[in-house]
Coordinates of C-alpha atoms in Angstrom, one line a residue:
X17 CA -45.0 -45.3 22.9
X18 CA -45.7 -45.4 26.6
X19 CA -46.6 -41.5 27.3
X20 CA -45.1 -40.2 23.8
X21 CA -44.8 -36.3 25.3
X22 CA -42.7 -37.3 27.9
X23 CA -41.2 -39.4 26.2
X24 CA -39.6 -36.7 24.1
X25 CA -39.0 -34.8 26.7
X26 CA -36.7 -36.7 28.8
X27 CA -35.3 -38.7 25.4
X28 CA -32.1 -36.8 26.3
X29 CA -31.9 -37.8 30.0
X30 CA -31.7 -41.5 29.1
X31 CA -29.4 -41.0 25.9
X32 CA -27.2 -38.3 27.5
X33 CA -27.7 -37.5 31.5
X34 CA -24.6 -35.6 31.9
X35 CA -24.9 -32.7 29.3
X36 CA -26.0 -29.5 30.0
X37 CA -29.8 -28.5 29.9
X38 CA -30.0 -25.2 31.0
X39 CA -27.7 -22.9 33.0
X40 CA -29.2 -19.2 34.1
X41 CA -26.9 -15.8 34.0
X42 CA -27.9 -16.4 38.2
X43 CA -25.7 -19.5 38.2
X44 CA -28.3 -22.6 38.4
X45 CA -27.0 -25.5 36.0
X46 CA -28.9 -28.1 35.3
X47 CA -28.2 -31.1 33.4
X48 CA -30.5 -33.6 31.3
X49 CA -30.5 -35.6 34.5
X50 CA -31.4 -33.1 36.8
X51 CA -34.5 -32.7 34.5
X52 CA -35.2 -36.2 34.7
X53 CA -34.4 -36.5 38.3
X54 CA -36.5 -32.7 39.7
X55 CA -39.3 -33.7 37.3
X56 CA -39.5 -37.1 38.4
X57 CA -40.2 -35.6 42.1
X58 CA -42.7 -33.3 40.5
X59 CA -44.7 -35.8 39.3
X60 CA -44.5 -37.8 42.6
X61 CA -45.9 -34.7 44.5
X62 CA -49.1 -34.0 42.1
X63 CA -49.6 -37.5 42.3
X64 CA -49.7 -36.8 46.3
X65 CA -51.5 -33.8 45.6
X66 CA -54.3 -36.0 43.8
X67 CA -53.3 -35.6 40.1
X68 CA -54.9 -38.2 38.0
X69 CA -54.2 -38.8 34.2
X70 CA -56.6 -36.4 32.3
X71 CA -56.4 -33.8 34.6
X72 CA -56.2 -30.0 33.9
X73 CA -53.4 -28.1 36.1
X74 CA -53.2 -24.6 35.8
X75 CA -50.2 -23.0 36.2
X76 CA -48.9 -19.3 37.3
X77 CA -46.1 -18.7 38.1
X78 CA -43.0 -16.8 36.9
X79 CA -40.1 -17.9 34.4
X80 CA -37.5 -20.3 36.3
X81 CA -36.0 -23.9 35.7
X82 CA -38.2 -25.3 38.1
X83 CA -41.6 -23.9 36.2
X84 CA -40.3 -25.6 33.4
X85 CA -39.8 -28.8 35.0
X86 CA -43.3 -28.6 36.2
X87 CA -44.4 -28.7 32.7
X88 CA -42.6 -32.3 32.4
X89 CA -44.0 -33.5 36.1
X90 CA -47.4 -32.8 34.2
X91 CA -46.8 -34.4 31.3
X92 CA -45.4 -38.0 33.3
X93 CA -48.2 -37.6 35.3
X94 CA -50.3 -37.4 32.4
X95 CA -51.9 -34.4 33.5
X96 CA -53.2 -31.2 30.8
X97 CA -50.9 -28.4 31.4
X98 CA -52.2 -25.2 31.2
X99 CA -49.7 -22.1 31.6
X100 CA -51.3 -18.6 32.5
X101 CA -49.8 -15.4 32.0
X102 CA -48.3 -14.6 35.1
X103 CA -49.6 -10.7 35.0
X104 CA -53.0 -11.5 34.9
X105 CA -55.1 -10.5 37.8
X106 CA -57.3 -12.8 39.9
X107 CA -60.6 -11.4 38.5
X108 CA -58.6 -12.7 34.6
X109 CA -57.1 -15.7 35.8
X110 CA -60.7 -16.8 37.8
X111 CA -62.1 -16.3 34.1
X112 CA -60.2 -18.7 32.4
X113 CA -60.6 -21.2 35.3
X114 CA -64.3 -21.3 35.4
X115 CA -63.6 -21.8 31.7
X116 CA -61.2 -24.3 32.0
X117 CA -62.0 -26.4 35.3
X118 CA -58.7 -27.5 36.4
X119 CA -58.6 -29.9 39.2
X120 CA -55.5 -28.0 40.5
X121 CA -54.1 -24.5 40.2
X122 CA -50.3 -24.3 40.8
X123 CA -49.0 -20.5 41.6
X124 CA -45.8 -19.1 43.2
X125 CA -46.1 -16.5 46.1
X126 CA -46.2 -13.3 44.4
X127 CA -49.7 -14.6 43.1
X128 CA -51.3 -16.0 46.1
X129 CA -54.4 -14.8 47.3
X130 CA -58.0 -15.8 48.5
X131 CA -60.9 -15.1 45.7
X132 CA -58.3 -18.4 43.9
X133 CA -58.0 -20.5 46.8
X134 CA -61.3 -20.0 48.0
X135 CA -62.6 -21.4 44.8
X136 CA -60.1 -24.2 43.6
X137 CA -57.1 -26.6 45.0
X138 CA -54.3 -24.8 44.6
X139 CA -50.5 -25.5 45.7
X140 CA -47.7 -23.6 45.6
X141 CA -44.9 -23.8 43.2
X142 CA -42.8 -23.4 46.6
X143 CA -44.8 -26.4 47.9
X144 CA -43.9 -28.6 45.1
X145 CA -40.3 -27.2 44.7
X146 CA -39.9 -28.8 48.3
X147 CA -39.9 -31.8 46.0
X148 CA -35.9 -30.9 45.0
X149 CA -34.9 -32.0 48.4
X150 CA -36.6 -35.0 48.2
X151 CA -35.3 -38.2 48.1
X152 CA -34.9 -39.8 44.5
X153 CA -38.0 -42.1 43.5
X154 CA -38.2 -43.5 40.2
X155 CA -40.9 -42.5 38.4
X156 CA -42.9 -44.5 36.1
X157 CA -44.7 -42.3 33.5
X158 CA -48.4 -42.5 33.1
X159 CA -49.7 -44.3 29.9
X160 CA -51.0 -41.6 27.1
X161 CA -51.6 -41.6 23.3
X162 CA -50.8 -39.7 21.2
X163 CA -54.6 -38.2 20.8
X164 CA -54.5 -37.2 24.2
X165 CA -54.5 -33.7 25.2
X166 CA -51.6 -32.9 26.6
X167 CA -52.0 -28.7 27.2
X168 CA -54.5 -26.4 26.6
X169 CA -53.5 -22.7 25.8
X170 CA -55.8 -19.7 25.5
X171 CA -56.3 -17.7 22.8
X172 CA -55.7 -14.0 23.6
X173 CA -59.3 -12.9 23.1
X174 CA -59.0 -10.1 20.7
X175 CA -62.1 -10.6 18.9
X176 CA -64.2 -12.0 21.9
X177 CA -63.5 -14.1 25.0
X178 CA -60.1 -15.9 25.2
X179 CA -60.9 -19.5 23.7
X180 CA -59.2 -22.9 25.1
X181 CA -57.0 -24.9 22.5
X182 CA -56.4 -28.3 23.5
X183 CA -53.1 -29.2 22.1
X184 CA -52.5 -33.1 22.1
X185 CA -49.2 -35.6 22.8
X186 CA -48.8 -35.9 19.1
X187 CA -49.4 -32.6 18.6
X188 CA -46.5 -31.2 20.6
X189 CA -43.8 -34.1 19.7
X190 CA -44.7 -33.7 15.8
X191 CA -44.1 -29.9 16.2
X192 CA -40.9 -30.0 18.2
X193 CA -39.2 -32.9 16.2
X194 CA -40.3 -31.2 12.9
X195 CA -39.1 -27.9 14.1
X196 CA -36.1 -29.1 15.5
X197 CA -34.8 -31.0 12.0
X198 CA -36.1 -28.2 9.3
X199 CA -33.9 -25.5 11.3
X200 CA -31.0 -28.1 11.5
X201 CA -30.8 -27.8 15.9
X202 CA -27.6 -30.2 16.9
X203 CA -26.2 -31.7 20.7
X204 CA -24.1 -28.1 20.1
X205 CA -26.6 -25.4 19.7
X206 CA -27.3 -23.3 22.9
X207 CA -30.4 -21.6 22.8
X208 CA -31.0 -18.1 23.8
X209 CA -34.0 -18.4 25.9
X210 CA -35.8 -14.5 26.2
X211 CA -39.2 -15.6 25.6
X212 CA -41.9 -16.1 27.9
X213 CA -42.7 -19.7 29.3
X214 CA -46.6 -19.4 29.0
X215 CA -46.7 -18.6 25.4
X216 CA -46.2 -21.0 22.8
X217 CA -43.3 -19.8 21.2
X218 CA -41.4 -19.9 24.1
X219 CA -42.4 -23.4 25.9
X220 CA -43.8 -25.4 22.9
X221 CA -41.5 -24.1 20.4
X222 CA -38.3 -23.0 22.0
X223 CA -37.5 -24.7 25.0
X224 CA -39.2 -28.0 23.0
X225 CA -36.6 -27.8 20.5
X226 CA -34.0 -27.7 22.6
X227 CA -35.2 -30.8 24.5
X228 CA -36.0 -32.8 21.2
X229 CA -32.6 -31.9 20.1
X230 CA -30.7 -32.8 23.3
X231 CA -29.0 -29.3 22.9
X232 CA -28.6 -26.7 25.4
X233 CA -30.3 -23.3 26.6
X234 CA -29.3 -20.0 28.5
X235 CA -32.7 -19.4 30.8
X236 CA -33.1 -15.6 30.8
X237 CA -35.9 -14.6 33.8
X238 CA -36.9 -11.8 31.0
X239 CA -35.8 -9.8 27.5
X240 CA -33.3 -7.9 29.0
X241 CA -31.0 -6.2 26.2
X242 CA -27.9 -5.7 28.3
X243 CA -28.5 -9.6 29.5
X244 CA -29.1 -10.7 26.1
X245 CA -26.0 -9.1 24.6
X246 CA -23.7 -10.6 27.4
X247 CA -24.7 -13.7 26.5
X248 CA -24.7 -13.6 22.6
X249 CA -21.4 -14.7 22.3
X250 CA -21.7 -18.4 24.1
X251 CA -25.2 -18.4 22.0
X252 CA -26.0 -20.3 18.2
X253 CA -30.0 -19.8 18.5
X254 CA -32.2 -16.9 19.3
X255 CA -35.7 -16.5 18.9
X256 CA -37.7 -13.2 20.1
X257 CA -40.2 -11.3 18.9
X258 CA -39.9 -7.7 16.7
X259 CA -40.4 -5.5 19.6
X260 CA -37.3 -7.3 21.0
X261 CA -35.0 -7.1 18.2
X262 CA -35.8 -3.2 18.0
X263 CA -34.8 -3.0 21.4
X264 CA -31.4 -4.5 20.6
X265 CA -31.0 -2.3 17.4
X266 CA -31.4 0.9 19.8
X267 CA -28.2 -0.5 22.3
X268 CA -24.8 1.2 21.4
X269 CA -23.2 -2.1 22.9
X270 CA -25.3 -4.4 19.9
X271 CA -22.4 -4.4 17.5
X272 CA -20.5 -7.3 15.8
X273 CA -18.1 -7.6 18.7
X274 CA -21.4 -8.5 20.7
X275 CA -22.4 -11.4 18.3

């Protein structure tokens, strides 16, 4: 396997370009080859933005389809993706990079400011968004393993600081295929997507399933019950946490005709 991560990850691109990927209650529809093709761009632009294989990217930025392509451009690129949760402060997220030394940070504009950029490279997600206007450039994935670390997530720190796990190429693909089979995810399933995209359930377990499985997602921006009920219908898959499913219990509207 050439870069086994990606490899995964855009598996449904090269089988089947023209079914759906994601759509958003917004309007934005994406397809398995828009993936391919916006991702591709990504990775061209942190390769212009000095991205080498083995390199840590940080990442804040809010839920969209473009954050998640990010997380593919990083992969291709063979970069170590590391998501942040976007309503940390400066003074938390400056912790974890001291910790964590990326070589980039990547934020959107509601989390620009000075004490980050003062300190370490940092883009824009706006900046490398530019790259879906771009011109279409092949992109030849970087060569990994599948010991290579592919993400590093930190631990919430509820018994002392917030540790680092490094999460590997065979790591994630193992996970998402294995998930994807045991729970019997098909080309039909649509994915209700509530779940944050810097947590593991929602990137590495949720959103990867759906890629493994070529199937299809509904991007939410956040749990929103009124959103969530509206979409149930069109929906075969939902993952959330407790605190969301009591939230749905408490909605008049949450009744069979909603599911």
């Amino acid at each position: 396997m050439v870069n086994p991560l990606a490899s995964m990850l855009l598996r449904a691109s090269r089988e089947h370009p023209s079914r759906i990927f994601l759509r958003t209650p917004a309007g934005v529809t994406w397809t398995y080859r828009d993936l391919d093709a916006v991702s591709g761009r990504m990775a061209h632009a942190l390769q212009r933005l000095g991205v080498s294989p083995g390199d840590r990217v940080a990442v804040q930025a809010q839920k969209s389809a473009e954050l998640l392509a990010l997380h593919v451009a990083c992969a291709r690129v063979g970069a170590v993706y590391l998501p942040l949760n976007p309503a940390y402060t400066s003074t938390e997220v400056a912790g974890l990079l001291d910790d964590a030394e990326p070589s980039l940070v990547i934020r959107d504009d509601a989390h620009e400011d000075a004490a980050i950029s003062g300190r370490w490279p940092v883009a824009s997600l706006g900046t490398i968004g530019q790259a879906l206007f771009g011109e279409d450039e092949p992109f030849e994935d970087v060569t990994r393993s599948l010991d290579d670390p592919a993400a590093i997530l930190y631990t919430s720190g509820t018994t002392g600081r917030p540790k680092g796990a490094v999460l590997s190429h065979g790591n994630l693909v193992f996970s998402a295929e294995t998930l994807a089979r045991a729970w019997g995810f098909t080309k039909d399933d649509v994915l209700l997507h509530m779940l944050p995209l810097f947590h593991t359930h929602g990137l590495f377990v949720a959103a990867h399933c759906v890629i493994a499985s070529g199937s299809s997602m509904v991007l939410l921006d956040a749990f929103d019950p009124a959103a969530v009920i509206a979409e149930l219908p069109e929906s075969t898959v939902v993952m959330g946490v407790p605190t969301h499913y009591v939230r749905l219990l408490a909605e008049p509207a949450f009744d069979s005709e909603a599911t």
